[in-house]
Short mmCIF file of C-alpha atoms and ligand atoms in Angstrom, two decimals:
data_model
loop_
_atom_site.label_atom_id
_atom_site.label_comp_id
_atom_site.label_asym_id
_atom_site.label_seq_id
_atom_site.Cartn_x
_atom_site.Cartn_y
_atom_site.Cartn_z
CA MET L 1 26.91 43.14 6.79
CA ALA L 2 26.23 40.43 9.70
CA LYS L 3 26.84 36.80 8.79
CA VAL L 4 23.75 34.72 8.63
CA LYS L 5 23.91 31.94 10.30
CA ARG L 6 22.49 28.66 8.84
CA SER L 7 21.36 25.14 10.63
CA TYR L 8 23.61 22.86 8.63
CA THR L 9 20.27 20.88 8.58
CA LYS L 10 16.95 20.88 7.05
CA THR L 11 14.04 22.43 9.49
CA PRO L 12 12.14 19.19 10.29
CA MET L 13 8.73 18.19 9.34
CA LYS L 14 6.56 17.20 11.94
CA GLU L 15 4.93 13.35 10.58
CA GLN L 16 2.63 10.86 12.18
CA ALA L 17 4.78 8.62 14.78
CA PRO L 18 5.16 5.07 12.92
CA GLU L 19 3.94 2.84 15.52
CA VAL L 20 0.39 5.72 14.77
CA ARG L 21 0.42 5.82 10.78
CA CYS L 22 0.56 2.09 10.36
CA HIS L 23 -3.21 1.90 11.22
CA ASN L 24 -4.01 4.14 8.98
CA PHE L 25 -4.86 6.27 6.12
CA GLU L 26 -4.35 9.89 7.75
CA GLU L 27 -0.90 11.48 6.19
CA VAL L 28 2.03 10.52 6.97
CA ALA L 29 4.16 13.98 6.47
CA LEU L 30 1.81 16.96 8.54
CA GLY L 31 3.34 20.29 6.41
CA TYR L 32 5.02 22.86 8.15
CA SER L 33 3.91 25.89 10.02
CA LEU L 34 4.61 29.14 8.58
CA GLU L 35 7.28 30.21 10.99
CA GLU L 36 9.42 27.21 10.28
CA GLY L 37 8.96 28.11 6.51
CA GLN L 38 10.13 30.98 6.95
CA LEU L 39 13.19 29.36 8.83
CA GLU L 40 13.48 27.22 6.57
CA ALA L 41 13.41 29.69 3.55
CA SER L 42 15.67 31.77 5.09
CA ARG L 43 18.54 28.99 4.37
CA CYS L 44 18.37 29.72 0.44
CA LEU L 45 21.48 31.38 -0.48
CA GLN L 46 19.29 32.79 -3.26
CA CYS L 47 22.18 31.75 -5.81
CA LYS L 48 22.11 34.18 -9.30
CA ASN L 49 21.87 31.59 -12.00
CA ALA L 50 20.09 29.27 -9.30
CA PRO L 51 21.09 25.34 -10.51
CA CYS L 52 17.96 24.74 -8.58
CA ILE L 53 15.36 25.91 -11.50
CA GLU L 54 17.88 24.32 -14.69
CA ASN L 55 17.16 20.95 -12.61
CA CYS L 56 13.60 21.21 -11.97
CA PRO L 57 11.78 20.31 -15.49
CA VAL L 58 9.69 22.62 -15.15
CA MET L 59 11.71 25.29 -14.30
CA ILE L 60 9.56 27.52 -11.60
CA ASP L 61 11.99 30.64 -9.75
CA ILE L 62 12.70 28.62 -6.73
CA PRO L 63 14.77 31.39 -5.04
CA GLY L 64 11.99 34.16 -6.57
CA PHE L 65 9.19 31.75 -4.04
CA ILE L 66 11.61 30.50 -0.99
CA LYS L 67 12.49 34.40 -0.45
CA ALA L 68 8.62 35.78 -0.70
CA ILE L 69 8.29 32.77 1.95
CA GLU L 70 10.76 33.72 3.92
CA GLU L 71 9.24 37.46 4.03
CA GLY L 72 6.17 36.07 4.82
CA ASP L 73 4.37 37.58 1.51
CA MET L 74 2.16 33.82 0.86
CA PRO L 75 -0.10 35.45 -1.56
CA ARG L 76 2.95 35.94 -3.91
CA ALA L 77 4.96 32.93 -3.29
CA TYR L 78 2.03 31.20 -4.69
CA GLU L 79 1.45 33.95 -7.62
CA VAL L 80 5.17 32.85 -8.50
CA LEU L 81 4.97 28.88 -8.24
CA GLY L 82 1.46 29.83 -10.41
CA ARG L 83 3.14 30.84 -13.17
CA TYR L 84 5.06 27.31 -13.66
CA THR L 85 2.75 25.23 -11.97
CA ASN L 86 -0.95 23.61 -11.67
CA LEU L 87 -0.16 20.59 -9.74
CA PRO L 88 2.44 23.13 -6.68
CA ALA L 89 0.60 21.24 -3.42
CA ILE L 90 0.93 17.68 -5.46
CA CYS L 91 4.89 18.26 -6.45
CA GLY L 92 5.55 19.43 -3.16
CA ARG L 93 4.87 16.28 -1.93
CA VAL L 94 5.40 12.91 -4.57
CA CYS L 95 8.23 14.95 -6.55
CA PRO L 96 11.50 13.48 -6.33
CA GLN L 97 12.84 16.43 -5.95
CA GLU L 98 16.40 14.99 -4.29
CA LYS L 99 16.90 13.68 -7.70
CA GLN L 100 16.14 17.31 -9.26
CA CYS L 101 16.25 20.85 -7.67
CA GLU L 102 17.14 19.19 -4.46
CA MET L 103 20.08 17.50 -6.24
CA VAL L 104 21.34 20.29 -7.35
CA CYS L 105 20.66 23.35 -4.24
CA ARG L 106 24.27 25.12 -4.03
CA LEU L 107 23.90 24.92 -0.42
CA GLY L 108 24.08 20.99 0.02
CA ARG L 109 27.22 20.94 -2.14
CA SER L 110 28.98 21.92 0.79
CA LYS L 111 30.23 18.63 2.40
CA LYS L 112 28.40 20.56 6.00
CA PHE L 113 24.98 21.46 4.58
CA GLU L 114 22.20 20.43 3.28
CA PRO L 115 20.01 20.63 0.58
CA VAL L 116 16.85 23.66 1.65
CA ALA L 117 13.71 21.40 1.55
CA ILE L 118 12.07 23.49 -1.62
CA GLY L 119 9.68 20.62 -1.60
CA LYS L 120 8.46 21.67 1.61
CA LEU L 121 8.24 24.68 1.09
CA GLU L 122 6.60 24.26 -1.99
CA ARG L 123 4.05 22.49 0.01
CA LEU L 124 3.63 25.09 2.13
CA VAL L 125 3.00 27.44 -0.32
CA ALA L 126 0.04 25.55 -2.00
CA ASP L 127 -1.67 24.36 1.13
CA TRP L 128 -1.23 27.59 2.25
CA ALA L 129 -3.46 28.71 -1.38
CA LEU L 130 -6.23 24.91 -0.13
CA ASP L 131 -7.88 27.71 1.80
CA GLN L 132 -7.92 30.74 -0.76
CA PRO L 133 -11.14 30.99 -2.73
CA ILE L 134 -11.02 30.05 -5.98
CA GLU L 135 -12.30 32.18 -8.72
CA TYR L 136 -13.66 30.41 -11.05
CA LYS L 137 -13.24 32.90 -15.38
CA GLU L 138 -16.59 33.37 -16.52
CA VAL L 139 -15.82 33.21 -20.39
CA VAL L 140 -13.87 30.66 -21.96
CA GLY L 141 -11.33 30.72 -24.50
CA ASP L 142 -11.79 31.69 -27.98
CA LYS L 143 -8.40 30.97 -29.36
CA GLY L 144 -9.44 27.05 -30.83
CA LYS L 145 -11.00 24.53 -29.08
CA VAL L 146 -8.19 21.38 -28.08
CA ALA L 147 -9.33 17.99 -26.82
CA ILE L 148 -7.22 16.38 -24.06
CA ILE L 149 -7.74 12.57 -23.21
CA GLY L 150 -6.51 11.16 -19.29
CA SER L 151 -6.64 13.34 -16.45
CA GLY L 152 -2.79 12.76 -15.46
CA PRO L 153 -0.74 14.89 -14.28
CA SER L 154 0.67 15.67 -17.64
CA GLY L 155 -3.07 16.66 -19.32
CA LEU L 156 -4.64 18.35 -16.45
CA THR L 157 -1.20 20.34 -16.97
CA ALA L 158 -2.07 20.69 -20.61
CA ALA L 159 -5.33 21.17 -20.10
CA GLY L 160 -4.67 24.86 -17.54
CA ASP L 161 -1.89 25.99 -20.09
CA LEU L 162 -4.33 25.95 -22.72
CA ALA L 163 -7.11 27.26 -20.83
CA LYS L 164 -4.63 30.23 -19.87
CA LEU L 165 -3.25 30.89 -22.79
CA GLY L 166 -7.02 31.32 -24.29
CA TYR L 167 -8.33 28.06 -25.98
CA GLU L 168 -11.15 26.10 -24.70
CA VAL L 169 -10.34 22.84 -23.71
CA ILE L 170 -12.59 19.09 -23.15
CA VAL L 171 -10.71 16.89 -20.95
CA TYR L 172 -12.47 13.11 -21.44
CA GLU L 173 -11.19 11.09 -18.69
CA ALA L 174 -12.25 7.02 -18.71
CA LEU L 175 -12.70 6.40 -15.15
CA HIS L 176 -15.45 7.66 -13.03
CA ALA L 177 -12.84 10.97 -11.20
CA PRO L 178 -10.32 12.54 -12.53
CA GLY L 179 -6.32 12.50 -11.98
CA GLY L 180 -4.96 9.23 -13.09
CA VAL L 181 -2.33 7.68 -10.81
CA LEU L 182 -2.80 10.82 -8.35
CA THR L 183 -6.15 9.78 -7.60
CA TYR L 184 -6.01 5.87 -8.51
CA GLY L 185 -2.53 4.87 -7.64
CA ILE L 186 -1.10 6.90 -4.82
CA PRO L 187 -2.32 6.31 -1.52
CA GLU L 188 -4.32 8.93 0.25
CA PHE L 189 -1.52 8.75 3.19
CA ARG L 190 1.24 10.09 1.11
CA LEU L 191 -1.13 12.21 -1.30
CA PRO L 192 -4.45 13.21 0.22
CA LYS L 193 -7.79 12.72 -2.07
CA LYS L 194 -8.78 16.72 -1.44
CA VAL L 195 -5.66 17.94 -2.18
CA VAL L 196 -5.45 16.32 -5.77
CA ASN L 197 -9.19 17.96 -6.29
CA ASN L 198 -8.77 21.17 -4.23
CA GLU L 199 -6.10 21.08 -7.89
CA ILE L 200 -8.11 20.16 -10.20
CA GLU L 201 -10.97 22.01 -9.09
CA ARG L 202 -8.51 25.08 -9.57
CA ILE L 203 -8.09 24.20 -12.99
CA LYS L 204 -11.55 24.02 -14.01
CA ALA L 205 -11.11 27.37 -12.78
CA GLN L 206 -9.72 28.22 -16.15
CA GLY L 207 -12.31 27.40 -17.67
CA VAL L 208 -11.80 23.65 -18.37
CA THR L 209 -14.64 21.14 -18.70
CA ILE L 210 -13.45 17.55 -17.34
CA GLU L 211 -15.20 14.54 -18.68
CA THR L 212 -15.54 11.63 -16.80
CA ASN L 213 -15.98 7.85 -17.54
CA VAL L 214 -15.60 8.59 -21.43
CA VAL L 215 -12.84 5.91 -22.72
CA VAL L 216 -11.52 7.24 -26.15
CA GLY L 217 -11.87 4.69 -28.39
CA LYS L 218 -14.87 3.07 -27.08
CA THR L 219 -16.99 6.23 -25.93
CA ILE L 220 -15.98 8.28 -28.77
CA THR L 221 -13.53 7.60 -31.70
CA MET L 222 -10.12 9.73 -32.26
CA ASP L 223 -12.02 10.39 -35.36
CA GLU L 224 -14.84 12.28 -34.05
CA ILE L 225 -12.12 14.31 -32.24
CA LEU L 226 -9.94 15.09 -34.79
CA GLU L 227 -13.66 16.19 -36.30
CA GLU L 228 -14.72 18.67 -33.99
CA PHE L 229 -11.28 20.15 -32.63
CA ASP L 230 -8.70 21.85 -33.36
CA ALA L 231 -5.70 19.97 -32.10
CA CYS L 232 -5.42 16.76 -29.25
CA TYR L 233 -2.78 16.17 -26.74
CA LEU L 234 -2.90 12.03 -25.78
CA SER L 235 -1.57 11.68 -21.97
CA VAL L 236 -3.49 8.27 -21.68
CA GLY L 237 -0.50 7.15 -19.13
CA ALA L 238 1.04 3.62 -18.97
CA GLY L 239 -1.17 2.06 -17.42
CA ALA L 240 -1.56 -1.44 -17.71
CA PRO L 241 -0.21 -3.83 -15.24
CA ASN L 242 2.85 -6.11 -16.41
CA PHE L 243 3.12 -9.50 -14.84
CA GLN L 244 6.23 -11.95 -14.58
CA GLY L 245 4.02 -14.90 -15.79
CA ILE L 246 5.10 -17.06 -13.31
CA LYS L 247 3.60 -20.55 -12.35
CA GLY L 248 0.64 -19.62 -10.03
CA THR L 249 -0.20 -15.76 -11.03
CA SER L 250 -3.68 -17.06 -12.02
CA LEU L 251 -4.07 -18.25 -7.49
CA LYS L 252 -6.32 -16.29 -5.28
CA GLY L 253 -4.29 -14.22 -3.03
CA VAL L 254 -2.05 -12.73 -6.37
CA TYR L 255 -3.02 -9.36 -7.35
CA SER L 256 -1.17 -6.65 -9.61
CA SER L 257 -0.17 -3.41 -7.97
CA SER L 258 -2.82 -1.08 -10.24
CA GLU L 259 -5.46 -3.86 -9.25
CA TYR L 260 -4.23 -3.08 -5.63
CA LEU L 261 -4.38 -0.08 -5.38
CA THR L 262 -6.99 0.87 -7.47
CA ARG L 263 -9.48 -0.98 -5.71
CA ILE L 264 -8.15 0.74 -2.29
CA ASN L 265 -7.68 4.61 -3.60
CA LEU L 266 -10.45 4.82 -6.29
CA MET L 267 -13.24 2.58 -4.81
CA HIS L 268 -11.83 3.10 -0.80
CA GLY L 269 -11.63 -0.35 -0.03
CA TYR L 270 -9.79 0.30 3.16
CA GLN L 271 -13.79 2.17 3.76
CA PHE L 272 -15.06 -1.61 3.03
CA PRO L 273 -18.53 -1.72 4.17
CA LYS L 274 -18.94 2.15 4.15
CA TYR L 275 -17.86 1.15 0.32
CA ASP L 276 -18.60 -2.52 -1.40
CA THR L 277 -15.03 -3.12 -3.11
CA PRO L 278 -13.33 -4.72 -0.53
CA VAL L 279 -9.82 -6.37 -0.96
CA GLN L 280 -8.92 -9.44 0.81
CA GLU L 281 -7.87 -9.20 4.40
CA SER L 282 -4.41 -10.97 4.82
CA LYS L 283 -2.37 -11.41 7.09
CA ASN L 284 1.08 -12.01 5.58
CA VAL L 285 1.56 -10.32 2.34
CA VAL L 286 4.68 -10.15 0.05
CA VAL L 287 5.28 -7.61 -2.98
CA ILE L 288 7.22 -8.13 -5.70
CA GLY L 289 9.25 -5.40 -6.97
CA GLY L 290 11.39 -2.14 -5.57
CA GLY L 291 9.47 0.88 -7.10
CA ASN L 292 6.97 3.66 -5.33
CA VAL L 293 4.38 1.49 -6.38
CA ALA L 294 5.70 -1.47 -4.81
CA MET L 295 6.01 0.91 -1.03
CA ASP L 296 2.33 2.52 -1.38
CA ALA L 297 0.57 -1.46 -2.37
CA ALA L 298 3.03 -2.95 0.90
CA ARG L 299 2.28 0.39 2.90
CA SER L 300 -1.03 0.29 2.16
CA ALA L 301 -1.45 -3.89 3.48
CA LYS L 302 0.13 -2.62 6.37
CA ARG L 303 -2.64 -0.12 7.08
CA LEU L 304 -5.04 -2.84 5.95
CA GLY L 305 -4.35 -5.39 8.99
CA ALA L 306 -1.43 -7.86 7.37
CA GLU L 307 0.43 -9.27 10.84
CA ASN L 308 3.59 -9.30 8.17
CA VAL L 309 4.39 -7.78 4.62
CA SER L 310 7.73 -8.78 2.34
CA ILE L 311 8.89 -6.41 -0.45
CA VAL L 312 11.30 -8.66 -2.76
CA TYR L 313 13.16 -7.56 -4.54
CA ARG L 314 15.81 -8.68 -7.06
CA ARG L 315 18.61 -6.56 -6.73
CA SER L 316 20.27 -4.68 -3.08
CA LEU L 317 19.49 -1.16 -1.54
CA ALA L 318 21.85 0.80 -3.37
CA GLU L 319 19.92 0.19 -6.91
CA LEU L 320 16.96 0.67 -5.46
CA PRO L 321 14.63 3.10 -7.26
CA ALA L 322 11.83 3.96 -4.64
CA ARG L 323 12.43 7.82 -3.39
CA GLU L 324 15.03 7.32 0.14
CA GLU L 325 12.11 8.76 1.91
CA GLU L 326 9.59 6.52 1.26
CA TYR L 327 11.94 3.66 1.71
CA HIS L 328 12.52 4.83 4.95
CA HIS L 329 9.15 5.65 5.62
CA SER L 330 8.11 1.69 5.25
CA VAL L 331 11.19 0.71 7.27
CA GLU L 332 10.15 2.31 10.42
CA GLU L 333 6.32 0.89 9.57
CA GLY L 334 7.90 -2.77 10.32
CA ILE L 335 7.85 -3.42 6.25
CA ASN L 336 10.79 -5.99 5.72
CA TYR L 337 12.72 -6.42 2.58
CA HIS L 338 13.97 -9.95 1.76
CA TRP L 339 17.27 -8.15 -1.04
CA LEU L 340 18.60 -9.79 -3.64
CA THR L 341 15.40 -12.27 -4.45
CA ASN L 342 13.01 -13.21 -7.06
CA PRO L 343 9.98 -15.04 -6.60
CA ILE L 344 9.83 -18.73 -9.64
CA GLU L 345 6.20 -19.76 -9.02
CA TYR L 346 3.37 -19.07 -6.24
CA VAL L 347 2.14 -21.97 -4.51
CA GLY L 348 -1.48 -22.53 -4.00
CA ASP L 349 -3.53 -24.80 -1.88
CA GLU L 350 -6.46 -27.57 -3.14
CA GLU L 351 -8.98 -24.05 -3.27
CA GLY L 352 -6.74 -22.64 -5.71
CA ARG L 353 -5.77 -20.02 -2.62
CA LEU L 354 -2.17 -18.44 -2.18
CA VAL L 355 -0.23 -20.37 0.87
CA ALA L 356 3.55 -19.08 -0.14
CA VAL L 357 5.60 -17.61 -2.42
CA LYS L 358 8.77 -20.06 -3.67
CA CYS L 359 12.20 -17.63 -4.36
CA ILE L 360 14.91 -18.10 -4.50
CA GLN L 361 18.18 -16.04 -4.05
CA MET L 362 20.05 -14.02 -6.56
CA GLU L 363 23.26 -12.26 -7.33
CA LEU L 364 24.25 -8.81 -9.35
CA GLY L 365 26.45 -10.07 -12.60
CA GLU L 366 28.08 -7.97 -15.40
CA PRO L 367 25.86 -3.93 -15.78
CA ASP L 368 22.86 -4.07 -18.33
CA ASP L 369 21.51 -1.70 -21.24
CA SER L 370 19.89 0.67 -18.24
CA GLY L 371 24.05 0.56 -17.45
CA ARG L 372 22.98 -1.77 -13.39
CA ARG L 373 24.34 -5.10 -12.75
CA ARG L 374 22.03 -7.74 -14.01
CA PRO L 375 20.94 -9.59 -11.34
CA VAL L 376 21.44 -13.49 -11.74
CA ALA L 377 19.90 -16.44 -9.92
CA ILE L 378 22.24 -18.55 -7.67
CA PRO L 379 21.44 -22.29 -7.98
CA GLY L 380 20.38 -24.39 -5.55
CA SER L 381 18.93 -21.20 -3.00
CA GLU L 382 15.72 -21.63 -3.06
CA PHE L 383 13.17 -21.20 -0.40
CA ILE L 384 9.44 -20.42 0.58
CA ILE L 385 7.80 -17.13 2.29
CA GLU L 386 4.53 -17.91 3.63
CA ALA L 387 2.00 -15.67 1.67
CA ASP L 388 -2.21 -15.93 1.35
CA THR L 389 -1.67 -11.96 -0.31
CA ALA L 390 1.02 -11.60 -3.26
CA ILE L 391 0.98 -8.13 -5.00
CA GLU L 392 3.06 -7.90 -8.70
CA ALA L 393 4.14 -3.90 -8.69
CA ILE L 394 7.08 -4.79 -11.49
CA GLY L 395 5.74 -1.38 -13.68
CA GLN L 396 3.29 -1.01 -16.22
CA GLY L 397 3.01 -0.34 -20.09
CA ALA L 398 1.17 1.00 -21.94
CA ASN L 399 -2.54 0.93 -22.15
CA LYS L 400 -3.44 -0.57 -25.76
CA VAL L 401 -7.47 0.65 -25.74
CA LEU L 402 -7.06 4.07 -27.69
CA LEU L 403 -3.68 3.29 -29.46
CA ASP L 404 -5.39 -0.15 -31.04
CA THR L 405 -8.36 2.14 -32.14
CA PHE L 406 -5.80 4.15 -34.33
CA PRO L 407 -3.45 2.25 -36.18
CA GLU L 408 -2.34 5.32 -38.34
CA LEU L 409 -0.31 6.71 -35.07
CA ALA L 410 2.93 6.01 -35.55
CA LEU L 411 4.50 3.37 -32.03
CA ASN L 412 7.61 2.35 -30.72
CA LYS L 413 9.74 -0.75 -30.79
CA TRP L 414 7.88 -0.73 -26.98
CA GLY L 415 4.47 0.00 -28.08
CA TYR L 416 5.10 3.45 -26.41
CA ILE L 417 3.39 7.37 -28.67
CA ASP L 418 6.67 7.45 -30.85
CA ALA L 419 6.30 11.50 -30.18
CA SER L 420 8.97 14.23 -30.02
CA GLU L 421 10.84 15.33 -26.41
CA GLU L 422 11.52 18.41 -27.91
CA THR L 423 7.39 19.78 -29.26
CA CYS L 424 5.41 16.26 -28.49
CA ALA L 425 4.51 16.06 -31.76
CA THR L 426 3.32 13.11 -33.24
CA SER L 427 2.83 10.86 -36.21
CA ILE L 428 -0.04 12.31 -37.10
CA PRO L 429 -0.32 16.69 -37.50
CA GLY L 430 -2.24 17.80 -35.07
CA VAL L 431 -1.87 14.89 -32.65
CA TYR L 432 0.42 15.92 -29.57
CA ALA L 433 1.60 13.06 -26.82
CA GLY L 434 3.36 13.27 -23.85
CA GLY L 435 3.41 11.68 -20.32
CA ASP L 436 4.00 8.30 -19.39
CA ILE L 437 2.31 6.83 -22.55
CA VAL L 438 5.59 8.18 -24.72
CA THR L 439 8.72 8.02 -21.99
CA GLY L 440 7.17 4.98 -20.45
CA ALA L 441 6.33 5.02 -16.31
CA ALA L 442 8.29 7.74 -15.30
CA THR L 443 6.93 10.56 -12.82
CA VAL L 444 4.61 13.22 -12.33
CA ILE L 445 7.07 16.55 -12.55
CA LEU L 446 8.27 15.10 -16.17
CA ALA L 447 4.66 13.94 -16.88
CA MET L 448 3.79 17.96 -16.18
CA GLY L 449 6.70 19.34 -18.26
CA ALA L 450 5.46 17.65 -21.15
CA GLY L 451 1.68 18.88 -20.76
CA LYS L 452 3.77 22.14 -20.75
CA ILE L 453 6.18 22.02 -23.63
CA ALA L 454 2.27 20.62 -25.83
CA ALA L 455 1.00 23.43 -24.10
CA ASN L 456 3.13 25.93 -25.90
CA GLU L 457 3.36 23.62 -28.94
CA ILE L 458 -0.46 23.41 -29.43
CA ASP L 459 -0.86 27.12 -29.26
CA ASN L 460 1.95 27.64 -32.28
CA TYR L 461 0.13 24.59 -34.10
CA VAL L 462 -3.27 25.96 -34.07
CA GLN L 463 -3.08 29.97 -34.48
CA ASN L 464 -0.22 28.89 -37.89
CA LYS L 465 -3.13 26.68 -39.14
CA LYS L 466 -5.89 29.41 -38.42
CA LEU L 467 -3.00 32.19 -40.20
CA GLN L 468 -2.79 29.91 -43.07
CA GLU L 469 -6.22 28.97 -43.82
CA GLN L 470 -7.71 32.77 -44.13
CA PRO L 471 -8.47 34.09 -47.13
CA VAL L 472 -5.49 35.47 -49.57
P1 FAD D 501 -1.48 9.04 -15.70
O1 FAD D 501 -1.22 9.64 -14.02
O2 FAD D 501 -1.21 7.56 -16.20
O3 FAD D 501 -2.59 9.91 -16.04
C1 FAD D 501 -2.92 9.00 -17.73
C2 FAD D 501 -5.12 8.80 -17.46
O4 FAD D 501 -5.78 8.71 -18.87
C3 FAD D 501 -6.12 8.19 -16.53
O5 FAD D 501 -6.41 8.53 -15.54
C4 FAD D 501 -6.69 7.25 -17.35
O6 FAD D 501 -8.18 6.50 -16.83
C5 FAD D 501 -6.47 7.89 -18.89
N1 FAD D 501 -7.34 7.39 -20.01
C6 FAD D 501 -6.26 6.06 -20.67
N2 FAD D 501 -6.54 5.18 -21.30
C7 FAD D 501 -7.94 6.86 -21.77
C8 FAD D 501 -8.39 6.13 -22.70
N3 FAD D 501 -8.89 5.74 -23.68
N4 FAD D 501 -9.75 7.88 -22.77
C9 FAD D 501 -10.32 8.67 -21.93
N5 FAD D 501 -8.97 8.40 -21.40
C10 FAD D 501 -8.24 7.35 -20.62
N6 FAD D 501 6.41 9.57 -9.38
C11 FAD D 501 6.30 10.34 -8.52
O7 FAD D 501 7.23 11.48 -9.20
N7 FAD D 501 6.44 10.44 -8.20
C12 FAD D 501 5.51 9.27 -7.13
O8 FAD D 501 6.00 9.44 -6.00
C13 FAD D 501 5.48 8.74 -7.56
N8 FAD D 501 4.49 7.20 -7.05
C14 FAD D 501 3.65 6.88 -8.31
C15 FAD D 501 2.61 5.53 -7.22
C16 FAD D 501 2.21 4.77 -7.98
C17 FAD D 501 1.31 3.91 -6.95
C18 FAD D 501 2.47 4.99 -9.34
C19 FAD D 501 1.12 3.64 -10.20
C20 FAD D 501 3.05 6.30 -10.09
C21 FAD D 501 3.29 6.39 -9.18
N9 FAD D 501 4.11 7.64 -10.06
C22 FAD D 501 5.16 8.62 -9.37
C23 FAD D 501 4.32 7.44 -11.13
C24 FAD D 501 3.53 8.88 -11.62
O9 FAD D 501 2.11 8.89 -10.82
C25 FAD D 501 3.39 8.62 -12.66
O10 FAD D 501 4.74 8.99 -14.01
C26 FAD D 501 2.51 9.75 -13.44
O11 FAD D 501 0.90 9.89 -12.93
C27 FAD D 501 2.26 9.98 -14.82
O12 FAD D 501 1.11 10.94 -15.60
P2 FAD D 501 0.55 10.70 -16.94
O13 FAD D 501 -0.92 11.97 -17.36
O14 FAD D 501 1.52 10.87 -18.08
O15 FAD D 501 -0.19 9.86 -16.86
FE1 SF4 D 502 18.48 28.93 -2.87
FE2 SF4 D 502 19.51 26.15 -3.74
FE3 SF4 D 502 18.01 27.31 -5.19
FE4 SF4 D 502 20.56 28.53 -4.14
S1 SF4 D 502 20.45 26.61 -5.17
S2 SF4 D 502 18.43 29.56 -4.65
S3 SF4 D 502 20.23 27.50 -2.51
S4 SF4 D 502 17.46 26.35 -3.16
#
């Protein structure tokens, strides 16, 4: 048999040039053409016992959908993906593939070769599907009635799977638009809202109802939910912002990343005055943190016209938790980095406006509980960064609105819901929970993985309950 000559590197994906894209909110990566996708798909070794499947939290048949792309059969590729995920266009764009499927790809194990670009191929198939008509299911399932609280990736996944299993599903969402962080957190230039909306529409087409502007715990109570439904899934995320609590946090110009990004994404702040939710015009912006959220806030500030945008991170590049791709994009767009630096005070003027961030230099000490070396302040190394806007992106915690009205539910020591990793079961029968509200801030694909587990467990629970209730 003739030997196939594989390219050592991934087929590159076209992108908007940095000097152009840092002035607009259009998507940065432009996607593969079918020919580029087929070329990339031909690099896959079609491994038996493929490790990429094992390392995917929703266990997608990766060689299966890649083979279909190679053969130019997009309907089959989409059908294979659809067996495992309700949100392929989203995962193809924002999943940390470099730490999951692509990290263990057998092709990438050889020093000469980069792994197959699995995420980019997933996006190609999902984008092909965006242009296909949506088929709406006419009859709602009658196996039982399930409530999903929160419409982020975890809730949407559970909802889609339960509808496919034959349930009537109602999703309650506190905000005026569904999607959770996909809609209010991740900016348009990484995840266009039309992509999110299209995948949500396909989930609704399975017979799922989504009711927005319903805050469970306020608009309706958990008692009412438990009364009306056979089971429920709590996927309310971890959206409450954390602040460092340093002096000057209440100055005008100091934002949490949640507020800053929500104003831009959900409230279209970048389209002011068309939408009446402006964010302050800034010249010098300091973003505190090193995750994807910090990158998103910094790159959004740049696009809104800030001249100098700096990220202040208390560890070094080696420990940066953000996706590598996002870091590289941010550097290309002119974001500056202050490594091993921590802010210690926000400095204001007489009118209570932020004028500078006082920082201190750090060094790495002994490893902490997370195994990473703990940053330690170097005495006498304080310095000032001029800033009219500071955005704290140092993590989020559990939103208490629902939890405070449902004291029967057991929480763990961090204030998240205490639920089993294997079954998503909580301390209350029929109440399941998963995603960020159980794990703390994590990733889209882990939240989806929990949603899939929950859907199967809820199915078992409801069917067993119905069997037990049958007269003997
Ligand atoms: P969420 O997405 O937070 O959704 C929870 C939903 O529940 C929200 O819509 C909320 O309004 C609703 N809700 C809350 N309380 C109630 C209530 N009482 N009643 C009704 N509804 C309620 N992950 C990645 O994998 N890749 C990335 O690139 C990435 N980038 C990110 C960028 C940003 C800015 C942020 C903030 C996060 C990012 N993440 C990323 C993390 C990822 O988005 C989350 O891990 C994921 O969205 C968690 O999903 P979830 O469904 O558990 O919760
Ligand atoms: Fe293809 Fe890599 Fe998966 Fe093997 S491990 S099937 S080469 S994507």
